[in-house]
Amino acid sequence: MRTGLLPVLLTLFITVTALAQNPQTIDEIANSSQWLKLLHYHQGQSEVDDPRFFAAAEGKKSSVAELKEILTNYESQKYHCRFPARLKYLQEKMSLKVNWQECSEFLQWKQSLKPESISLVFASFYPENPASAFGHLLLKINQDPKHGLLDYSINFSAETGEDKGVMYAWKGLVGKYKGIFHLEKYYIKVKEYKHHEARDLWEYRLPLDSVMLDRFIDHLWEILYSASFDYYFLNQNCSYQIVKLLDVVAPDDSLHHKLLYHNPSDDLERIIETFKADEPIFRPSLYHQTKVDLDLMSRKDYRVLKKVIRHRRSIETVDEPSVLLGVNDFLNFKKESMRNATEKDEELHYKVLVKISQSNLKKENQDFKDYYNPPHRAHHSKRAQASVIQARDQMAYSLRHRFALHNFMDNDAGYLINSNLNLLDVEARYFQKDNIFKITELIFLETQTFTPLSIMRTKPSWSLDFSYRSPFELRCNYCGLTQAKVGRGLTVEAIHNKVFVWGFLNAYTQFLTEKQTFVDRFRYGPQLEMGIVWRISHSFKWLLKIHENFNFVEQYANESVIGETNLLYSLSQNLSFNLTSKNVLSTNTLQVDTNREHQLSFNYFY
Amino acid sequence: MKFRIVVLAVSTLLTLNVFADSSVGCGLGSMIFKENSLLSSSARVTTNQLFLTQYLGVTSGTSGCARHDIVLNEQSHVHFAEVNLKSLSIEMAKGQGEYLASFAHTLGCNEGATEHFAELTRSNFSKIFPSYKTNAQEMLNNLGQTLRADSELKNNCRKANLI
């Protein structure tokens, strides 16, 4: 009995002595940057909601209480096995004696991870799926550089259940979902992102030293053990939590600051700058892997391939290696990404594989230079724009600001080419002659995809537009309308990666603001839009677009064709200018009339 | 004005889907497959899932969901084969590839034996995958027999006698 009591009393004595001798030290440590980072504190309390993340009952709101509880009871409660990062930090600061050998489960877990380094992984933008439009960040624990697939991934995601649509969006906006970190084999995430969602993966190795790496793994145990967070789509999303996790091992305090919203590509740039990350390893999506092979095929072989995959020609009659490999690639893509492979396709795929094995076909290394477009080269998500405009009969000047993310005619380095996602974009103009200042455009949401049709992409392109605009075809500077527009279209890649041609059929509804009656305000009908873009490079593009509204409302029936040209030139990653011209071609007289507008814009992304 | 507010609210709500990753759930349960494999969402609630979870070292979890799924070393080849069966079949047919090399590693094959392993799987492809319906367990059984029949790989792949 006496023997059992003695160690307890001794520990208590040491701890109380430590507390009594250094009350100021306790407060200093409890409010130190590192301690608060370990507890995921922000503005006076922890963002972790699960009480098991804390030793003290008040740990969520008092970093001092958390520290005191751990110091007092870490031996009896084995806090060092639950919160190893915290105890190691306290060991550094206060020379505590900690028996780590007691923590067999933690040590076994850590041993099995065998971390050599950490990588930040970015899964690319994918506008076909709105949930993937902004990209995604996750981490990877690197074990053996020769077998990256066998590494472990660290992913933060929300538990959304079966919710969809407006309910899903609403709950995500107000933080009704729980978000947690998961540790699982990297090949699972590769399959999910690279194969099923056809997204490129970019792996940026973060060169942490052994001490930082050790601290990161210790903290990961704490997080995985018991941390859950309220998931907010805008500012406490995957990107934010990855930043917070890395902040524990950041060289200074500059990495984390909470923003109105966290965009994965912006956070990616801050992380790789902070940690001086290596150049990325590129894992091209299954779509790009397949496309590279199909693009290299001769026309003759491509025709044979199409017949085979449509089951119009037997594979037994085909021996050409490029066709066999191409059919294999396509059928794999059809199964994994398009998710519509039939049993007949599976049978065919098997026969192809048998032939490939018998032919001993060795595949050359693929060249992905056309698709090597790393996300750290992307422009920042917000855009400020200043313009000089010749607006019909007078000069005008405008200021414009866009919340996110990327326009078709921006520099597309780091982004998917041929995609549009504009969110909360507002323009105000000052008309010099009339001395009038007016908000002329407010785009709530404008999104458009221009995915070229192919055997791999059979779904049409689509567009969505909710906005307030000054309708150019109505020949007025000061009128406005609110519109909702949806559309479907077809895009063709006329020259590989350089020239794209599209046609859209949109349906629109518009309300003019300056008219008196509902009947006079309301316009609706189909809109035909056609365009061509020439991508000379990421930073130099030219576009020509025409559209015509066919109004079902008789008084607006005699509409005109609007033509627009746009030339982009980027001076750097975040600085560019556009030269835009709009003209009206009257469908009655077939003449370009005096309703014209020319605009020179300077863009700054931040 | 009211209409504009409604449009703004609706459009903002609809776009917020873009900020969430599409992963749901955790671990293998987060993978959504249409086909009825051991990993398909339709099989998630069946006892079939136990086939895979028994190979995971589940040390702790909340809400019935494991947070840190360390794959037990002795069963790592099974886990890998089940998740990556399609990729493995393709690379075995070609006799080359990253998945094949990683798979050899999970079988405990020495680095020097990897090329021989790859060539063996190519030349015995139809034996290892006798039909398009071959599942992971069948593939492993067939592969085991093939490995044990090869004296070099029998001695250089630690798990050759286990599968």
PDB file of C-alpha atoms in Angstrom, chain A residues 73-177:
ATOM      1  CA  ASN A  73      -2.996  14.107 -14.277  1.00  0.00           C
ATOM      2  CA  TYR A  74      -1.010  13.004 -17.282  1.00  0.00           C
ATOM      3  CA  GLU A  75       0.475  10.016 -15.484  1.00  0.00           C
ATOM      4  CA  SER A  76      -2.715   8.715 -13.891  1.00  0.00           C
ATOM      5  CA  GLN A  77      -4.894   9.417 -16.923  1.00  0.00           C
ATOM      6  CA  LYS A  78      -2.244   8.466 -19.504  1.00  0.00           C
ATOM      7  CA  TYR A  79      -2.743  11.733 -21.355  1.00  0.00           C
ATOM      8  CA  HIS A  80       0.647  11.259 -22.998  1.00  0.00           C
ATOM      9  CA  CYS A  81      -0.788   8.310 -24.889  1.00  0.00           C
ATOM     10  CA  ARG A  82      -3.833  10.270 -26.043  1.00  0.00           C
ATOM     11  CA  PHE A  83      -2.143  13.627 -26.659  1.00  0.00           C
ATOM     12  CA  PRO A  84       1.505  12.884 -27.424  1.00  0.00           C
ATOM     13  CA  ALA A  85       2.135  16.153 -29.294  1.00  0.00           C
ATOM     14  CA  ARG A  86       0.944  18.192 -26.326  1.00  0.00           C
ATOM     15  CA  LEU A  87       3.044  16.245 -23.866  1.00  0.00           C
ATOM     16  CA  LYS A  88       6.159  16.464 -25.996  1.00  0.00           C
ATOM     17  CA  TYR A  89       5.687  20.210 -26.204  1.00  0.00           C
ATOM     18  CA  LEU A  90       5.360  20.389 -22.432  1.00  0.00           C
ATOM     19  CA  GLN A  91       8.388  18.135 -22.044  1.00  0.00           C
ATOM     20  CA  GLU A  92      10.425  20.672 -24.027  1.00  0.00           C
ATOM     21  CA  LYS A  93       9.135  23.557 -21.935  1.00  0.00           C
ATOM     22  CA  MET A  94       9.063  22.025 -18.473  1.00  0.00           C
ATOM     23  CA  SER A  95      11.364  18.991 -18.416  1.00  0.00           C
ATOM     24  CA  LEU A  96       8.611  16.527 -17.553  1.00  0.00           C
ATOM     25  CA  LYS A  97       9.331  12.852 -17.107  1.00  0.00           C
ATOM     26  CA  VAL A  98       7.103  10.847 -19.435  1.00  0.00           C
ATOM     27  CA  ASN A  99       7.020   7.089 -19.795  1.00  0.00           C
ATOM     28  CA  TRP A 100       6.340   6.680 -23.511  1.00  0.00           C
ATOM     29  CA  GLN A 101       6.684   2.907 -23.365  1.00  0.00           C
ATOM     30  CA  GLU A 102       3.234   2.758 -21.788  1.00  0.00           C
ATOM     31  CA  CYS A 103       1.678   3.919 -25.049  1.00  0.00           C
ATOM     32  CA  SER A 104       1.897   0.666 -26.974  1.00  0.00           C
ATOM     33  CA  GLU A 105      -1.090   1.337 -29.237  1.00  0.00           C
ATOM     34  CA  PHE A 106       0.193   4.773 -30.228  1.00  0.00           C
ATOM     35  CA  LEU A 107       3.728   3.506 -30.744  1.00  0.00           C
ATOM     36  CA  GLN A 108       2.559   0.569 -32.824  1.00  0.00           C
ATOM     37  CA  TRP A 109       0.451   2.889 -34.972  1.00  0.00           C
ATOM     38  CA  LYS A 110       3.333   5.300 -35.426  1.00  0.00           C
ATOM     39  CA  GLN A 111       5.727   2.497 -36.246  1.00  0.00           C
ATOM     40  CA  SER A 112       3.441   1.141 -38.936  1.00  0.00           C
ATOM     41  CA  LEU A 113       3.237   4.543 -40.647  1.00  0.00           C
ATOM     42  CA  LYS A 114       7.016   4.669 -41.170  1.00  0.00           C
ATOM     43  CA  PRO A 115       6.906   8.332 -42.294  1.00  0.00           C
ATOM     44  CA  GLU A 116       9.758   9.559 -44.454  1.00  0.00           C
ATOM     45  CA  SER A 117       8.092  12.875 -45.360  1.00  0.00           C
ATOM     46  CA  ILE A 118       4.727  14.551 -46.006  1.00  0.00           C
ATOM     47  CA  SER A 119       3.264  15.644 -49.328  1.00  0.00           C
ATOM     48  CA  LEU A 120       0.456  18.053 -50.056  1.00  0.00           C
ATOM     49  CA  VAL A 121      -1.826  16.656 -52.756  1.00  0.00           C
ATOM     50  CA  PHE A 122      -4.110  18.725 -54.964  1.00  0.00           C
ATOM     51  CA  ALA A 123      -6.928  17.039 -56.886  1.00  0.00           C
ATOM     52  CA  SER A 124      -7.671  19.251 -59.868  1.00  0.00           C
ATOM     53  CA  PHE A 125     -10.748  21.260 -60.707  1.00  0.00           C
ATOM     54  CA  TYR A 126     -13.518  19.345 -62.355  1.00  0.00           C
ATOM     55  CA  PRO A 127     -16.443  21.519 -63.465  1.00  0.00           C
ATOM     56  CA  GLU A 128     -18.506  18.560 -64.640  1.00  0.00           C
ATOM     57  CA  ASN A 129     -19.188  17.930 -60.978  1.00  0.00           C
ATOM     58  CA  PRO A 130     -19.990  21.105 -58.980  1.00  0.00           C
ATOM     59  CA  ALA A 131     -18.639  19.488 -55.808  1.00  0.00           C
ATOM     60  CA  SER A 132     -15.228  19.323 -57.491  1.00  0.00           C
ATOM     61  CA  ALA A 133     -15.215  22.698 -59.216  1.00  0.00           C
ATOM     62  CA  PHE A 134     -12.755  24.351 -56.805  1.00  0.00           C
ATOM     63  CA  GLY A 135     -10.353  21.447 -56.466  1.00  0.00           C
ATOM     64  CA  HIS A 136      -9.481  19.551 -53.288  1.00  0.00           C
ATOM     65  CA  LEU A 137      -6.530  19.363 -50.903  1.00  0.00           C
ATOM     66  CA  LEU A 138      -5.337  16.344 -48.949  1.00  0.00           C
ATOM     67  CA  LEU A 139      -2.078  15.163 -47.437  1.00  0.00           C
ATOM     68  CA  LYS A 140       0.042  12.080 -47.937  1.00  0.00           C
ATOM     69  CA  ILE A 141       2.461  10.393 -45.562  1.00  0.00           C
ATOM     70  CA  ASN A 142       5.319   9.259 -47.752  1.00  0.00           C
ATOM     71  CA  GLN A 143       6.886   5.942 -46.813  1.00  0.00           C
ATOM     72  CA  ASP A 144       8.815   4.527 -49.742  1.00  0.00           C
ATOM     73  CA  PRO A 145       9.453   6.785 -52.752  1.00  0.00           C
ATOM     74  CA  LYS A 146       9.467   3.740 -55.052  1.00  0.00           C
ATOM     75  CA  HIS A 147       5.924   2.760 -54.026  1.00  0.00           C
ATOM     76  CA  GLY A 148       3.925   5.944 -53.633  1.00  0.00           C
ATOM     77  CA  LEU A 149       0.613   4.141 -54.080  1.00  0.00           C
ATOM     78  CA  LEU A 150       1.219   2.320 -50.801  1.00  0.00           C
ATOM     79  CA  ASP A 151       1.525   5.535 -48.794  1.00  0.00           C
ATOM     80  CA  TYR A 152      -1.189   6.760 -46.461  1.00  0.00           C
ATOM     81  CA  SER A 153      -3.467   9.688 -47.248  1.00  0.00           C
ATOM     82  CA  ILE A 154      -4.950  12.151 -44.776  1.00  0.00           C
ATOM     83  CA  ASN A 155      -8.249  13.513 -45.978  1.00  0.00           C
ATOM     84  CA  PHE A 156     -10.762  15.862 -44.401  1.00  0.00           C
ATOM     85  CA  SER A 157     -14.352  15.507 -45.465  1.00  0.00           C
ATOM     86  CA  ALA A 158     -17.886  16.149 -44.320  1.00  0.00           C
ATOM     87  CA  GLU A 159     -20.330  13.457 -43.326  1.00  0.00           C
ATOM     88  CA  THR A 160     -23.246  14.484 -45.499  1.00  0.00           C
ATOM     89  CA  GLY A 161     -25.295  11.317 -45.540  1.00  0.00           C
ATOM     90  CA  GLU A 162     -27.790  11.173 -48.401  1.00  0.00           C
ATOM     91  CA  ASP A 163     -28.478  14.907 -48.567  1.00  0.00           C
ATOM     92  CA  LYS A 164     -28.546  16.511 -51.981  1.00  0.00           C
ATOM     93  CA  GLY A 165     -29.383  19.787 -53.700  1.00  0.00           C
ATOM     94  CA  VAL A 166     -30.586  22.770 -51.714  1.00  0.00           C
ATOM     95  CA  MET A 167     -30.589  20.883 -48.379  1.00  0.00           C
ATOM     96  CA  TYR A 168     -26.972  19.836 -48.967  1.00  0.00           C
ATOM     97  CA  ALA A 169     -25.971  23.383 -49.877  1.00  0.00           C
ATOM     98  CA  TRP A 170     -27.870  24.935 -46.964  1.00  0.00           C
ATOM     99  CA  LYS A 171     -26.482  22.595 -44.327  1.00  0.00           C
ATOM    100  CA  GLY A 172     -22.979  23.075 -45.661  1.00  0.00           C
ATOM    101  CA  LEU A 173     -23.328  26.846 -45.574  1.00  0.00           C
ATOM    102  CA  VAL A 174     -24.445  26.993 -41.942  1.00  0.00           C
ATOM    103  CA  GLY A 175     -22.148  24.281 -40.583  1.00  0.00           C
ATOM    104  CA  LYS A 176     -24.654  21.516 -39.996  1.00  0.00           C
ATOM    105  CA  TYR A 177     -22.279  18.805 -41.118  1.00  0.00           C
TER     106      TYR A 177
END
